[in-house]
Amino acid sequence: MGAAFVTRYACWADTPVSALRAADHLLLALAAELTLPEGTFSCTHLVRGERPRVALSFTLPSEPLLRTAEERLRAQGYEVRPGVPDAVGRAVIYSGADSLNGTVTVGELLARSAIDRVTVLGAAGQPPAGQTLVMHGHVRPQWEGGELVLATMPAVGGTLVPFEVPDPTPCCADH
């Protein structure tokens, strides 16, 4: 399917949220309330500075849909700005995201989702189309150079898994 980094009908909302997991939950809840159509991209963006936080962006397929989303977000008290805060958003909602669970090949992942490319940490180039990926319903590709790229890492049995896991162990959790 593939994707192109398009921001023509995009807006972003500032949030007080500082953790990605909480931002994911907020984004998914807002998306459900906004009843976003197929073809929508919604991402999280890290905002650095004096008050580090996570912003949420919404890229919609038409201007009327964008205006409606902006109005609804403002009605809920969010400060809404045009465009996206940066070009490296972490996609939470994108075409095909719901179908990425269980075991698929790289070729299947690329064919059934908006993800353009897969990378493997520590390896050059893209893995072969027949390479197996094991996913747990938490697939967060990131925009890189106008492409939606999923970073993966080697796992047991020669498979790959997404680099970002749904429930990461906090640093120093065992002491």
PDB file of N, CA and C in Angstrom, residues 14-78:
ATOM      1  N   ASP A  14      -1.559  20.226  21.236  1.00  0.00           N
ATOM      2  CA  ASP A  14      -0.609  20.170  22.343  1.00  0.00           C
ATOM      3  C   ASP A  14      -1.290  19.432  23.493  1.00  0.00           C
ATOM      4  N   THR A  15      -0.510  18.698  24.267  1.00  0.00           N
ATOM      5  CA  THR A  15      -1.081  17.974  25.411  1.00  0.00           C
ATOM      6  C   THR A  15      -0.175  18.156  26.629  1.00  0.00           C
ATOM      7  N   PRO A  16      -0.681  17.867  27.814  1.00  0.00           N
ATOM      8  CA  PRO A  16       0.162  17.880  29.006  1.00  0.00           C
ATOM      9  C   PRO A  16       0.846  16.531  29.230  1.00  0.00           C
ATOM     10  N   VAL A  17       0.576  15.556  28.377  1.00  0.00           N
ATOM     11  CA  VAL A  17       1.073  14.193  28.538  1.00  0.00           C
ATOM     12  C   VAL A  17       2.565  14.135  28.234  1.00  0.00           C
ATOM     13  N   SER A  18       3.313  13.390  29.066  1.00  0.00           N
ATOM     14  CA  SER A  18       4.752  13.305  28.846  1.00  0.00           C
ATOM     15  C   SER A  18       5.243  11.889  28.552  1.00  0.00           C
ATOM     16  N   ALA A  19       4.373  10.894  28.619  1.00  0.00           N
ATOM     17  CA  ALA A  19       4.763   9.507  28.364  1.00  0.00           C
ATOM     18  C   ALA A  19       4.101   8.999  27.086  1.00  0.00           C
ATOM     19  N   LEU A  20       4.844   8.248  26.281  1.00  0.00           N
ATOM     20  CA  LEU A  20       4.310   7.742  25.012  1.00  0.00           C
ATOM     21  C   LEU A  20       3.104   6.828  25.205  1.00  0.00           C
ATOM     22  N   ARG A  21       3.150   5.951  26.178  1.00  0.00           N
ATOM     23  CA  ARG A  21       2.035   5.035  26.407  1.00  0.00           C
ATOM     24  C   ARG A  21       0.742   5.803  26.713  1.00  0.00           C
ATOM     25  N   ALA A  22       0.847   6.803  27.575  1.00  0.00           N
ATOM     26  CA  ALA A  22      -0.322   7.632  27.899  1.00  0.00           C
ATOM     27  C   ALA A  22      -0.775   8.424  26.669  1.00  0.00           C
ATOM     28  N   ALA A  23       0.187   8.898  25.874  1.00  0.00           N
ATOM     29  CA  ALA A  23      -0.156   9.630  24.648  1.00  0.00           C
ATOM     30  C   ALA A  23      -0.869   8.718  23.655  1.00  0.00           C
ATOM     31  N   ASP A  24      -0.414   7.464  23.543  1.00  0.00           N
ATOM     32  CA  ASP A  24      -1.098   6.497  22.670  1.00  0.00           C
ATOM     33  C   ASP A  24      -2.548   6.332  23.097  1.00  0.00           C
ATOM     34  N   HIS A  25      -2.783   6.140  24.398  1.00  0.00           N
ATOM     35  CA  HIS A  25      -4.148   5.956  24.900  1.00  0.00           C
ATOM     36  C   HIS A  25      -5.001   7.197  24.622  1.00  0.00           C
ATOM     37  N   LEU A  26      -4.439   8.375  24.860  1.00  0.00           N
ATOM     38  CA  LEU A  26      -5.165   9.612  24.598  1.00  0.00           C
ATOM     39  C   LEU A  26      -5.478   9.741  23.110  1.00  0.00           C
ATOM     40  N   LEU A  27      -4.499   9.474  22.263  1.00  0.00           N
ATOM     41  CA  LEU A  27      -4.702   9.578  20.809  1.00  0.00           C
ATOM     42  C   LEU A  27      -5.791   8.626  20.344  1.00  0.00           C
ATOM     43  N   LEU A  28      -5.759   7.385  20.809  1.00  0.00           N
ATOM     44  CA  LEU A  28      -6.767   6.403  20.406  1.00  0.00           C
ATOM     45  C   LEU A  28      -8.158   6.802  20.909  1.00  0.00           C
ATOM     46  N   ALA A  29      -8.236   7.353  22.120  1.00  0.00           N
ATOM     47  CA  ALA A  29      -9.528   7.802  22.655  1.00  0.00           C
ATOM     48  C   ALA A  29     -10.068   8.981  21.851  1.00  0.00           C
ATOM     49  N   LEU A  30      -9.197   9.946  21.552  1.00  0.00           N
ATOM     50  CA  LEU A  30      -9.634  11.099  20.749  1.00  0.00           C
ATOM     51  C   LEU A  30     -10.054  10.662  19.347  1.00  0.00           C
ATOM     52  N   ALA A  31      -9.304   9.749  18.753  1.00  0.00           N
ATOM     53  CA  ALA A  31      -9.635   9.268  17.413  1.00  0.00           C
ATOM     54  C   ALA A  31     -11.009   8.598  17.405  1.00  0.00           C
ATOM     55  N   ALA A  32     -11.310   7.840  18.442  1.00  0.00           N
ATOM     56  CA  ALA A  32     -12.621   7.195  18.529  1.00  0.00           C
ATOM     57  C   ALA A  32     -13.727   8.236  18.656  1.00  0.00           C
ATOM     58  N   GLU A  33     -13.499   9.270  19.459  1.00  0.00           N
ATOM     59  CA  GLU A  33     -14.490  10.331  19.629  1.00  0.00           C
ATOM     60  C   GLU A  33     -14.683  11.125  18.341  1.00  0.00           C
ATOM     61  N   LEU A  34     -13.593  11.326  17.604  1.00  0.00           N
ATOM     62  CA  LEU A  34     -13.648  12.103  16.368  1.00  0.00           C
ATOM     63  C   LEU A  34     -14.159  11.272  15.189  1.00  0.00           C
ATOM     64  N   THR A  35     -14.301   9.968  15.384  1.00  0.00           N
ATOM     65  CA  THR A  35     -14.679   9.028  14.326  1.00  0.00           C
ATOM     66  C   THR A  35     -13.900   9.301  13.032  1.00  0.00           C
ATOM     67  N   LEU A  36     -12.591   9.138  13.138  1.00  0.00           N
ATOM     68  CA  LEU A  36     -11.702   9.415  12.016  1.00  0.00           C
ATOM     69  C   LEU A  36     -11.890   8.390  10.902  1.00  0.00           C
ATOM     70  N   PRO A  37     -11.902   8.844   9.648  1.00  0.00           N
ATOM     71  CA  PRO A  37     -12.133   7.945   8.517  1.00  0.00           C
ATOM     72  C   PRO A  37     -10.870   7.190   8.097  1.00  0.00           C
ATOM     73  N   GLU A  38     -11.061   6.188   7.240  1.00  0.00           N
ATOM     74  CA  GLU A  38      -9.944   5.467   6.631  1.00  0.00           C
ATOM     75  C   GLU A  38      -9.061   6.487   5.917  1.00  0.00           C
ATOM     76  N   GLY A  39      -7.782   6.266   5.934  1.00  0.00           N
ATOM     77  CA  GLY A  39      -6.856   7.188   5.278  1.00  0.00           C
ATOM     78  C   GLY A  39      -6.300   8.243   6.211  1.00  0.00           C
ATOM     79  N   THR A  40      -6.693   8.190   7.482  1.00  0.00           N
ATOM     80  CA  THR A  40      -6.191   9.126   8.480  1.00  0.00           C
ATOM     81  C   THR A  40      -4.866   8.624   9.036  1.00  0.00           C
ATOM     82  N   PHE A  41      -3.949   9.543   9.252  1.00  0.00           N
ATOM     83  CA  PHE A  41      -2.715   9.249   9.974  1.00  0.00           C
ATOM     84  C   PHE A  41      -2.766  10.054  11.260  1.00  0.00           C
ATOM     85  N   SER A  42      -2.506   9.396  12.376  1.00  0.00           N
ATOM     86  CA  SER A  42      -2.409  10.101  13.650  1.00  0.00           C
ATOM     87  C   SER A  42      -1.117   9.662  14.308  1.00  0.00           C
ATOM     88  N   CYS A  43      -0.350  10.656  14.733  1.00  0.00           N
ATOM     89  CA  CYS A  43       0.993  10.387  15.256  1.00  0.00           C
ATOM     90  C   CYS A  43       1.224  11.074  16.586  1.00  0.00           C
ATOM     91  N   THR A  44       2.218  10.560  17.288  1.00  0.00           N
ATOM     92  CA  THR A  44       2.719  11.234  18.477  1.00  0.00           C
ATOM     93  C   THR A  44       4.031  11.909  18.090  1.00  0.00           C
ATOM     94  N   HIS A  45       4.307  13.035  18.710  1.00  0.00           N
ATOM     95  CA  HIS A  45       5.525  13.801  18.441  1.00  0.00           C
ATOM     96  C   HIS A  45       6.105  14.260  19.773  1.00  0.00           C
ATOM     97  N   LEU A  46       7.377  13.990  19.990  1.00  0.00           N
ATOM     98  CA  LEU A  46       8.033  14.451  21.214  1.00  0.00           C
ATOM     99  C   LEU A  46       8.344  15.930  21.096  1.00  0.00           C
ATOM    100  N   VAL A  47       7.901  16.702  22.076  1.00  0.00           N
ATOM    101  CA  VAL A  47       8.159  18.141  22.110  1.00  0.00           C
ATOM    102  C   VAL A  47       9.167  18.372  23.227  1.00  0.00           C
ATOM    103  N   ARG A  48      10.318  18.866  22.843  1.00  0.00           N
ATOM    104  CA  ARG A  48      11.374  19.096  23.834  1.00  0.00           C
ATOM    105  C   ARG A  48      11.322  20.541  24.321  1.00  0.00           C
ATOM    106  N   GLY A  49      12.190  20.858  25.221  1.00  0.00           N
ATOM    107  CA  GLY A  49      12.241  22.227  25.707  1.00  0.00           C
ATOM    108  C   GLY A  49      11.993  22.293  27.196  1.00  0.00           C
ATOM    109  N   GLU A  50      11.530  23.455  27.628  1.00  0.00           N
ATOM    110  CA  GLU A  50      11.291  23.686  29.049  1.00  0.00           C
ATOM    111  C   GLU A  50      10.279  22.723  29.642  1.00  0.00           C
ATOM    112  N   ARG A  51       9.281  22.387  28.853  1.00  0.00           N
ATOM    113  CA  ARG A  51       8.207  21.491  29.313  1.00  0.00           C
ATOM    114  C   ARG A  51       8.081  20.320  28.328  1.00  0.00           C
ATOM    115  N   PRO A  52       8.930  19.296  28.479  1.00  0.00           N
ATOM    116  CA  PRO A  52       8.855  18.147  27.568  1.00  0.00           C
ATOM    117  C   PRO A  52       7.477  17.489  27.644  1.00  0.00           C
ATOM    118  N   ARG A  53       6.951  17.127  26.471  1.00  0.00           N
ATOM    119  CA  ARG A  53       5.628  16.526  26.403  1.00  0.00           C
ATOM    120  C   ARG A  53       5.453  15.847  25.054  1.00  0.00           C
ATOM    121  N   VAL A  54       4.274  15.263  24.858  1.00  0.00           N
ATOM    122  CA  VAL A  54       3.968  14.589  23.600  1.00  0.00           C
ATOM    123  C   VAL A  54       2.796  15.308  22.950  1.00  0.00           C
ATOM    124  N   ALA A  55       2.994  15.737  21.717  1.00  0.00           N
ATOM    125  CA  ALA A  55       1.916  16.353  20.937  1.00  0.00           C
ATOM    126  C   ALA A  55       1.293  15.284  20.047  1.00  0.00           C
ATOM    127  N   LEU A  56       0.060  15.522  19.623  1.00  0.00           N
ATOM    128  CA  LEU A  56      -0.668  14.585  18.777  1.00  0.00           C
ATOM    129  C   LEU A  56      -0.994  15.251  17.448  1.00  0.00           C
ATOM    130  N   SER A  57      -0.732  14.556  16.345  1.00  0.00           N
ATOM    131  CA  SER A  57      -1.076  15.119  15.038  1.00  0.00           C
ATOM    132  C   SER A  57      -2.114  14.256  14.344  1.00  0.00           C
ATOM    133  N   PHE A  58      -2.897  14.911  13.512  1.00  0.00           N
ATOM    134  CA  PHE A  58      -3.965  14.263  12.747  1.00  0.00           C
ATOM    135  C   PHE A  58      -3.855  14.732  11.303  1.00  0.00           C
ATOM    136  N   THR A  59      -3.624  13.803  10.387  1.00  0.00           N
ATOM    137  CA  THR A  59      -3.593  14.116   8.961  1.00  0.00           C
ATOM    138  C   THR A  59      -4.782  13.411   8.336  1.00  0.00           C
ATOM    139  N   LEU A  60      -5.694  14.202   7.803  1.00  0.00           N
ATOM    140  CA  LEU A  60      -6.965  13.677   7.299  1.00  0.00           C
ATOM    141  C   LEU A  60      -7.054  13.789   5.779  1.00  0.00           C
ATOM    142  N   PRO A  61      -7.943  13.004   5.150  1.00  0.00           N
ATOM    143  CA  PRO A  61      -8.016  12.987   3.698  1.00  0.00           C
ATOM    144  C   PRO A  61      -8.685  14.198   3.034  1.00  0.00           C
ATOM    145  N   SER A  62      -9.319  15.096   3.803  1.00  0.00           N
ATOM    146  CA  SER A  62      -9.956  16.259   3.177  1.00  0.00           C
ATOM    147  C   SER A  62     -10.013  17.442   4.129  1.00  0.00           C
ATOM    148  N   GLU A  63     -10.168  18.624   3.556  1.00  0.00           N
ATOM    149  CA  GLU A  63     -10.249  19.838   4.365  1.00  0.00           C
ATOM    150  C   GLU A  63     -11.486  19.876   5.260  1.00  0.00           C
ATOM    151  N   PRO A  64     -12.687  19.492   4.773  1.00  0.00           N
ATOM    152  CA  PRO A  64     -13.849  19.496   5.676  1.00  0.00           C
ATOM    153  C   PRO A  64     -13.657  18.580   6.892  1.00  0.00           C
ATOM    154  N   LEU A  65     -13.044  17.420   6.688  1.00  0.00           N
ATOM    155  CA  LEU A  65     -12.787  16.518   7.810  1.00  0.00           C
ATOM    156  C   LEU A  65     -11.796  17.137   8.786  1.00  0.00           C
ATOM    157  N   LEU A  66     -10.794  17.826   8.259  1.00  0.00           N
ATOM    158  CA  LEU A  66      -9.811  18.507   9.102  1.00  0.00           C
ATOM    159  C   LEU A  66     -10.491  19.581   9.939  1.00  0.00           C
ATOM    160  N   ARG A  67     -11.311  20.406   9.313  1.00  0.00           N
ATOM    161  CA  ARG A  67     -11.993  21.490  10.046  1.00  0.00           C
ATOM    162  C   ARG A  67     -12.867  20.925  11.175  1.00  0.00           C
ATOM    163  N   THR A  68     -13.574  19.835  10.893  1.00  0.00           N
ATOM    164  CA  THR A  68     -14.420  19.209  11.912  1.00  0.00           C
ATOM    165  C   THR A  68     -13.571  18.705  13.074  1.00  0.00           C
ATOM    166  N   ALA A  69     -12.461  18.052  12.770  1.00  0.00           N
ATOM    167  CA  ALA A  69     -11.567  17.543  13.822  1.00  0.00           C
ATOM    168  C   ALA A  69     -11.012  18.700  14.645  1.00  0.00           C
ATOM    169  N   GLU A  70     -10.588  19.773  13.983  1.00  0.00           N
ATOM    170  CA  GLU A  70     -10.058  20.937  14.714  1.00  0.00           C
ATOM    171  C   GLU A  70     -11.107  21.509  15.663  1.00  0.00           C
ATOM    172  N   GLU A  71     -12.333  21.671  15.177  1.00  0.00           N
ATOM    173  CA  GLU A  71     -13.404  22.218  16.009  1.00  0.00           C
ATOM    174  C   GLU A  71     -13.674  21.339  17.224  1.00  0.00           C
ATOM    175  N   ARG A  72     -13.720  20.029  17.005  1.00  0.00           N
ATOM    176  CA  ARG A  72     -13.989  19.106  18.112  1.00  0.00           C
ATOM    177  C   ARG A  72     -12.853  19.105  19.133  1.00  0.00           C
ATOM    178  N   LEU A  73     -11.617  19.166  18.657  1.00  0.00           N
ATOM    179  CA  LEU A  73     -10.474  19.213  19.574  1.00  0.00           C
ATOM    180  C   LEU A  73     -10.486  20.504  20.389  1.00  0.00           C
ATOM    181  N   ARG A  74     -10.753  21.633  19.737  1.00  0.00           N
ATOM    182  CA  ARG A  74     -10.826  22.917  20.451  1.00  0.00           C
ATOM    183  C   ARG A  74     -11.957  22.904  21.482  1.00  0.00           C
ATOM    184  N   ALA A  75     -13.088  22.284  21.118  1.00  0.00           N
ATOM    185  CA  ALA A  75     -14.225  22.204  22.044  1.00  0.00           C
ATOM    186  C   ALA A  75     -13.863  21.417  23.295  1.00  0.00           C
ATOM    187  N   GLN A  76     -12.877  20.528  23.188  1.00  0.00           N
ATOM    188  CA  GLN A  76     -12.421  19.760  24.347  1.00  0.00           C
ATOM    189  C   GLN A  76     -11.287  20.454  25.089  1.00  0.00           C
ATOM    190  N   GLY A  77     -10.947  21.675  24.653  1.00  0.00           N
ATOM    191  CA  GLY A  77      -9.953  22.464  25.365  1.00  0.00           C
ATOM    192  C   GLY A  77      -8.522  22.337  24.870  1.00  0.00           C
ATOM    193  N   TYR A  78      -8.315  21.678  23.740  1.00  0.00           N
ATOM    194  CA  TYR A  78      -6.955  21.535  23.207  1.00  0.00           C
ATOM    195  C   TYR A  78      -6.569  22.749  22.377  1.00  0.00           C
TER     196      TYR A  78
END
